[in-house]
């Protein structure tokens, strides 16, 4: 009997550990689902330009505290915007073959979970702004409004691409506000470059859905003006982004490495357009790879400029 009791006790412990393991795996899978929902890796687009603005504003290293606050603010703001966008687009995503496997569509994440995620990230963003300074706190709610507007703007305007650009273009201004509680002219010029950069690559990305958008009467520049016009408009936007970045470097009084960053960005954007023009199936490669490297490279050269200038 004692052996039987010991065997049952051991078996119970094993079952308990298996259950704990399954629960842990369930939480891990849920985290993965939310990560897929908001495409966390896309944070690479805005984070470098936040840090660029902070480095220029501080004339060098701005401290670990502001680094932490900057990362938390950027991630929570983006999670809020992407979560709300996925919530608003769940019916559209379900009808689109390209997006019907997303967690907001296939049942992995229900609407309530997504909205809780959105609200929590909004609260985190406001709390971080409160810990930074008064101006950051005052701007936090207007920023959330702008970030959230993209999700619905594309339902009635072909120029939602610009709203997305403005949403990410706020990042450098937010970085400067965190450092000096002020909005100098050079930060606005830097942000204008980001706005046209983001709007330009969103135009290229939206070419994937041109037929779907036309069929379902959704608003976008590709669905309104066609692929060729979209490629041309995107090219113009990217030319403007390079011009604004060059002006930023000049107005901010930066050195040689900063100008190299601008030239390198122009080359990378040209390469992006070459890829997309040659083959629309390479849009993902152009969107993720080229634009991801662009922001990181720009940041590296700004750091080099501050170190060696």
Short mmCIF file of C-alpha atoms in Angstrom, two decimals:
data_model
loop_
_atom_site.label_atom_id
_atom_site.label_comp_id
_atom_site.label_asym_id
_atom_site.label_seq_id
_atom_site.Cartn_x
_atom_site.Cartn_y
_atom_site.Cartn_z
CA UNK A 1 0.00 0.00 0.00
CA UNK A 2 2.83 2.38 0.87
CA UNK A 3 4.42 1.77 -2.52
CA UNK A 4 1.09 2.35 -4.25
CA UNK A 5 0.59 5.61 -2.33
CA UNK A 6 4.11 6.74 -3.22
CA UNK A 7 3.48 5.90 -6.88
CA UNK A 8 0.22 7.89 -6.93
CA UNK A 9 1.92 10.81 -5.18
CA UNK A 10 4.74 10.83 -7.73
CA UNK A 11 2.25 10.55 -10.58
CA UNK A 12 0.29 13.49 -9.13
CA UNK A 13 3.43 15.64 -8.99
CA UNK A 14 4.25 14.76 -12.59
CA UNK A 15 0.73 15.67 -13.72
CA UNK A 16 0.96 18.93 -11.77
CA UNK A 17 4.23 19.84 -13.49
CA UNK A 18 2.76 18.94 -16.88
CA UNK A 19 -0.22 21.20 -16.15
CA UNK A 20 2.10 24.02 -15.08
CA UNK A 21 4.11 23.52 -18.24
CA UNK A 22 0.96 23.68 -20.36
CA UNK A 23 -0.15 26.86 -18.58
CA UNK A 24 3.26 28.45 -19.13
CA UNK A 25 3.16 27.46 -22.80
CA UNK A 26 -0.32 28.97 -23.07
CA UNK A 27 0.98 32.32 -21.77
CA UNK A 28 3.99 32.15 -24.09
CA UNK A 29 1.70 31.50 -27.05
CA UNK A 30 -0.50 34.43 -26.04
CA UNK A 31 2.53 36.73 -25.91
CA UNK A 32 3.52 35.49 -29.36
CA UNK A 33 0.01 36.22 -30.62
CA UNK A 34 0.13 39.81 -29.36
CA UNK A 35 3.60 40.19 -30.83
CA UNK A 36 2.25 39.03 -34.19
CA UNK A 37 -0.75 41.33 -33.80
CA UNK A 38 1.31 44.50 -33.49
CA UNK A 39 4.36 43.32 -35.48
CA UNK A 40 6.71 44.37 -32.69
CA UNK A 41 9.74 44.17 -34.98
CA UNK A 42 8.40 47.18 -36.90
CA UNK A 43 9.39 49.36 -33.93
CA UNK A 44 12.72 49.58 -35.75
CA UNK A 45 11.17 52.26 -37.97
CA UNK A 46 10.49 54.87 -35.28
CA UNK A 47 12.98 54.09 -32.48
CA UNK A 48 16.15 55.18 -34.34
CA UNK A 49 14.69 58.61 -35.11
CA UNK A 50 13.58 59.08 -31.51
CA UNK A 51 17.16 58.42 -30.41
CA UNK A 52 18.57 60.64 -33.17
CA UNK A 53 16.46 63.54 -31.90
CA UNK A 54 17.43 62.84 -28.28
CA UNK A 55 21.15 62.68 -29.12
CA UNK A 56 21.05 65.97 -31.03
CA UNK A 57 18.96 67.67 -28.32
CA UNK A 58 21.33 66.50 -25.57
CA UNK A 59 24.41 67.09 -27.74
CA UNK A 60 25.48 63.55 -26.94
CA UNK A 61 24.44 60.90 -24.43
CA UNK A 62 21.10 61.67 -22.75
CA UNK A 63 21.23 59.13 -19.90
CA UNK A 64 19.83 55.69 -19.12
CA UNK A 65 16.64 57.04 -17.55
CA UNK A 66 15.57 58.86 -20.70
CA UNK A 67 16.67 55.87 -22.77
CA UNK A 68 14.28 53.68 -20.77
CA UNK A 69 11.49 56.25 -20.93
CA UNK A 70 11.99 56.69 -24.67
CA UNK A 71 11.78 52.96 -25.34
CA UNK A 72 8.69 52.53 -23.12
CA UNK A 73 6.94 55.52 -24.70
CA UNK A 74 7.70 54.38 -28.25
CA UNK A 75 6.63 50.78 -27.66
CA UNK A 76 3.45 51.60 -25.73
CA UNK A 77 2.41 54.25 -28.28
CA UNK A 78 2.98 51.89 -31.17
CA UNK A 79 1.21 49.00 -29.41
CA UNK A 80 -1.77 51.29 -28.80
CA UNK A 81 -1.91 52.37 -32.45
CA UNK A 82 -1.40 48.91 -33.93
CA UNK A 83 -3.79 47.25 -31.49
CA UNK A 84 -6.53 49.76 -32.26
CA UNK A 85 -5.88 49.39 -35.98
CA UNK A 86 -6.19 45.61 -35.79
CA UNK A 87 -9.39 45.95 -33.74
CA UNK A 88 -10.92 48.39 -36.23
CA UNK A 89 -9.81 46.34 -39.25
CA UNK A 90 -10.84 42.88 -38.05
CA UNK A 91 -13.68 42.57 -40.61
CA UNK A 92 -11.53 43.95 -43.45
CA UNK A 93 -8.63 41.68 -42.50
CA UNK A 94 -10.96 38.67 -42.48
CA UNK A 95 -11.94 39.35 -46.10
CA UNK A 96 -8.38 39.94 -47.34
CA UNK A 97 -6.47 36.75 -48.29
CA UNK A 98 -3.19 38.45 -47.28
CA UNK A 99 -4.35 39.21 -43.73
CA UNK A 100 -6.96 36.57 -42.87
CA UNK A 101 -4.46 34.55 -40.80
CA UNK A 102 -3.79 37.42 -38.37
CA UNK A 103 -4.54 36.80 -34.66
CA UNK A 104 -7.39 39.36 -34.67
CA UNK A 105 -9.15 37.32 -37.36
CA UNK A 106 -8.45 33.62 -36.81
CA UNK A 107 -9.72 33.50 -33.21
CA UNK A 108 -6.43 33.51 -31.33
CA UNK A 109 -7.22 36.95 -29.88
CA UNK A 110 -10.78 38.08 -29.24
CA UNK A 111 -11.98 41.68 -29.49
CA UNK A 112 -12.11 42.15 -25.71
CA UNK A 113 -8.49 41.04 -25.26
CA UNK A 114 -7.36 43.39 -28.01
CA UNK A 115 -9.20 46.37 -26.51
CA UNK A 116 -7.76 45.65 -23.05
CA UNK A 117 -4.32 45.58 -24.68
CA UNK A 118 -5.05 48.93 -26.36
CA UNK A 119 -6.24 50.61 -23.15
CA UNK A 120 -3.34 49.27 -21.07
CA UNK A 121 -0.79 50.58 -23.56
CA UNK A 122 -2.51 53.97 -23.70
CA UNK A 123 -2.30 54.19 -19.90
CA UNK A 124 1.36 53.16 -19.94
CA UNK A 125 2.12 55.85 -22.53
CA UNK A 126 0.43 58.58 -20.48
CA UNK A 127 2.16 57.37 -17.30
CA UNK A 128 5.56 57.47 -19.01
CA UNK A 129 4.82 60.97 -20.33
CA UNK A 130 3.95 62.04 -16.78
CA UNK A 131 7.32 60.75 -15.54
CA UNK A 132 9.22 62.60 -18.29
CA UNK A 133 8.02 66.21 -17.96
CA UNK A 134 4.94 68.48 -18.03
CA UNK A 135 5.08 69.18 -21.77
CA UNK A 136 5.26 65.47 -22.54
CA UNK A 137 2.19 64.89 -20.38
CA UNK A 138 0.25 67.72 -22.06
CA UNK A 139 1.05 66.31 -25.50
CA UNK A 140 0.33 62.67 -24.62
CA UNK A 141 -3.44 62.70 -25.25
CA UNK A 142 -3.27 64.66 -28.55
CA UNK A 143 -0.59 62.22 -29.70
CA UNK A 144 -2.79 59.23 -28.84
CA UNK A 145 -5.66 60.85 -30.76
CA UNK A 146 -3.49 61.25 -33.86
CA UNK A 147 -2.15 57.70 -33.55
CA UNK A 148 -5.66 56.31 -33.24
CA UNK A 149 -7.10 58.37 -36.10
CA UNK A 150 -5.27 56.39 -38.78
CA UNK A 151 -7.40 53.34 -38.05
CA UNK A 152 -10.53 55.19 -39.18
CA UNK A 153 -9.13 57.89 -41.49
CA UNK A 154 -8.55 55.37 -44.27
CA UNK A 155 -12.29 54.71 -44.37
CA UNK A 156 -13.05 58.09 -45.91
CA UNK A 157 -9.80 59.55 -47.33
CA UNK A 158 -7.23 58.44 -49.89
CA UNK A 159 -4.55 60.28 -47.91
CA UNK A 160 -4.49 58.02 -44.86
CA UNK A 161 -0.89 57.25 -45.85
CA UNK A 162 0.00 60.78 -44.74
CA UNK A 163 -1.75 60.25 -41.40
CA UNK A 164 0.41 57.17 -40.85
CA UNK A 165 3.44 59.25 -41.78
CA UNK A 166 2.45 61.95 -39.29
CA UNK A 167 1.91 59.29 -36.61
CA UNK A 168 5.47 58.00 -36.92
CA UNK A 169 6.79 61.47 -37.70
CA UNK A 170 5.84 62.57 -34.20
CA UNK A 171 8.59 60.31 -32.84
CA UNK A 172 11.54 62.74 -33.23
CA UNK A 173 9.55 65.63 -31.74
CA UNK A 174 8.62 63.40 -28.81
CA UNK A 175 12.29 62.54 -28.34
CA UNK A 176 13.29 66.21 -28.20
CA UNK A 177 10.47 67.04 -25.78
CA UNK A 178 11.75 64.30 -23.47
CA UNK A 179 15.22 65.86 -23.36
CA UNK A 180 14.57 69.60 -23.25
CA UNK A 181 10.79 70.14 -22.92
CA UNK A 182 10.89 72.22 -26.08
CA UNK A 183 10.28 71.85 -29.84
CA UNK A 184 13.19 73.45 -31.75
CA UNK A 185 12.87 74.06 -35.52
CA UNK A 186 15.35 71.35 -36.48
CA UNK A 187 13.20 68.69 -34.79
CA UNK A 188 10.21 69.71 -36.93
CA UNK A 189 12.37 69.45 -40.08
CA UNK A 190 13.61 66.01 -38.99
CA UNK A 191 10.00 64.95 -38.38
CA UNK A 192 8.92 66.16 -41.82
CA UNK A 193 11.58 63.89 -43.30
CA UNK A 194 10.20 60.95 -41.32
CA UNK A 195 6.61 61.80 -42.33
CA UNK A 196 7.37 61.66 -46.06
CA UNK A 197 9.64 58.63 -45.63
CA UNK A 198 6.92 56.63 -43.87
CA UNK A 199 4.11 57.81 -46.16
CA UNK A 200 6.30 56.91 -49.14
CA UNK A 201 7.02 53.35 -48.06
CA UNK A 202 3.41 52.84 -46.93
CA UNK A 203 2.36 53.71 -50.48
CA UNK A 204 4.66 50.99 -51.78
CA UNK A 205 3.40 48.51 -49.19
CA UNK A 206 -0.25 49.25 -50.05
CA UNK A 207 0.36 48.22 -53.67
CA UNK A 208 -0.11 44.64 -52.42
CA UNK A 209 -3.78 45.36 -51.71
CA UNK A 210 -4.64 47.48 -54.73
CA UNK A 211 -7.10 44.96 -56.22
CA UNK A 212 -8.68 44.23 -52.84
CA UNK A 213 -9.07 47.94 -52.05
CA UNK A 214 -10.74 48.63 -55.40
CA UNK A 215 -13.07 45.64 -55.05
CA UNK A 216 -14.14 46.62 -51.52
CA UNK A 217 -14.24 50.40 -52.15
CA UNK A 218 -11.48 51.10 -49.63
CA UNK A 219 -9.62 54.40 -49.74
CA UNK A 220 -5.96 54.45 -50.73
CA UNK A 221 -3.82 56.26 -53.27
CA UNK A 222 -3.14 53.02 -55.22
CA UNK A 223 -6.87 52.25 -55.49
CA UNK A 224 -7.61 55.81 -56.61
CA UNK A 225 -4.71 56.60 -58.94
CA UNK A 226 -3.24 53.22 -59.89
CA UNK A 227 0.15 51.55 -59.47
CA UNK A 228 2.25 53.79 -61.75
CA UNK A 229 1.01 57.00 -60.16
CA UNK A 230 1.57 55.50 -56.71
CA UNK A 231 5.17 54.64 -57.55
CA UNK A 232 5.72 58.20 -58.77
CA UNK A 233 4.11 59.80 -55.69
CA UNK A 234 6.12 57.53 -53.40
CA UNK A 235 9.31 58.54 -55.22
CA UNK A 236 8.44 62.24 -54.78
CA UNK A 237 7.74 61.68 -51.08
CA UNK A 238 11.11 60.00 -50.63
CA UNK A 239 12.87 62.82 -52.46
CA UNK A 240 11.21 65.24 -50.03
CA UNK A 241 12.31 63.11 -47.07
CA UNK A 242 15.95 63.28 -48.20
CA UNK A 243 15.69 67.06 -48.71
CA UNK A 244 14.21 67.55 -45.23
CA UNK A 245 16.87 65.34 -43.66
CA UNK A 246 19.60 67.36 -45.37
CA UNK A 247 17.99 70.56 -44.05
CA UNK A 248 17.83 69.03 -40.58
CA UNK A 249 21.55 68.25 -40.63
CA UNK A 250 22.34 71.79 -41.77
CA UNK A 251 20.02 73.61 -39.33
CA UNK A 252 21.14 71.43 -36.40
CA UNK A 253 24.77 72.22 -37.22
CA UNK A 254 25.84 68.60 -37.57
CA UNK A 255 29.00 67.40 -39.27
CA UNK A 256 30.29 65.19 -42.06
CA UNK A 257 29.00 61.86 -40.73
CA UNK A 258 25.46 63.26 -40.57
CA UNK A 259 25.63 64.26 -44.24
CA UNK A 260 26.88 60.76 -45.04
CA UNK A 261 23.76 59.44 -43.27
CA UNK A 262 21.57 61.52 -45.58
CA UNK A 263 23.43 60.39 -48.71
CA UNK A 264 23.26 56.75 -47.61
CA UNK A 265 19.52 57.13 -46.96
CA UNK A 266 19.01 58.49 -50.47
CA UNK A 267 20.89 55.52 -51.95
CA UNK A 268 18.85 53.03 -49.90
CA UNK A 269 15.55 54.63 -50.89
CA UNK A 270 16.61 54.56 -54.53
CA UNK A 271 17.42 50.86 -54.15
CA UNK A 272 14.02 50.28 -52.55
CA UNK A 273 12.23 51.80 -55.54
CA UNK A 274 14.37 49.78 -57.94
CA UNK A 275 13.35 46.56 -56.15
CA UNK A 276 9.63 47.36 -56.16
CA UNK A 277 9.54 48.58 -59.76
CA UNK A 278 11.20 45.40 -60.95
CA UNK A 279 8.96 43.02 -59.04
CA UNK A 280 5.92 43.75 -56.82
CA UNK A 281 6.45 40.41 -55.05
CA UNK A 282 9.58 41.97 -53.50
CA UNK A 283 7.57 44.63 -51.64
CA UNK A 284 8.01 42.88 -48.28
CA UNK A 285 11.77 42.77 -48.81
CA UNK A 286 11.84 46.46 -49.67
CA UNK A 287 9.50 47.39 -46.82
CA UNK A 288 11.12 45.50 -43.95
CA UNK A 289 14.76 45.13 -44.91
CA UNK A 290 15.64 48.41 -46.60
CA UNK A 291 13.64 50.69 -44.31
CA UNK A 292 14.78 48.84 -41.21
CA UNK A 293 18.43 49.26 -42.16
CA UNK A 294 17.87 52.89 -43.13
CA UNK A 295 16.82 54.02 -39.65
CA UNK A 296 19.57 52.06 -37.90
CA UNK A 297 22.25 53.32 -40.31
CA UNK A 298 21.07 56.91 -39.87
CA UNK A 299 21.31 56.54 -36.09
CA UNK A 300 24.79 55.01 -36.25
CA UNK A 301 26.14 57.86 -38.37
CA UNK A 302 24.60 60.48 -36.07
CA UNK A 303 26.34 58.79 -33.13
CA UNK A 304 29.62 58.78 -35.09
CA UNK A 305 29.09 62.45 -35.86
CA UNK A 306 28.74 63.28 -32.17
CA UNK A 307 31.73 61.15 -31.21
CA UNK A 308 34.18 62.41 -33.84
CA UNK A 309 32.98 65.92 -34.73
#
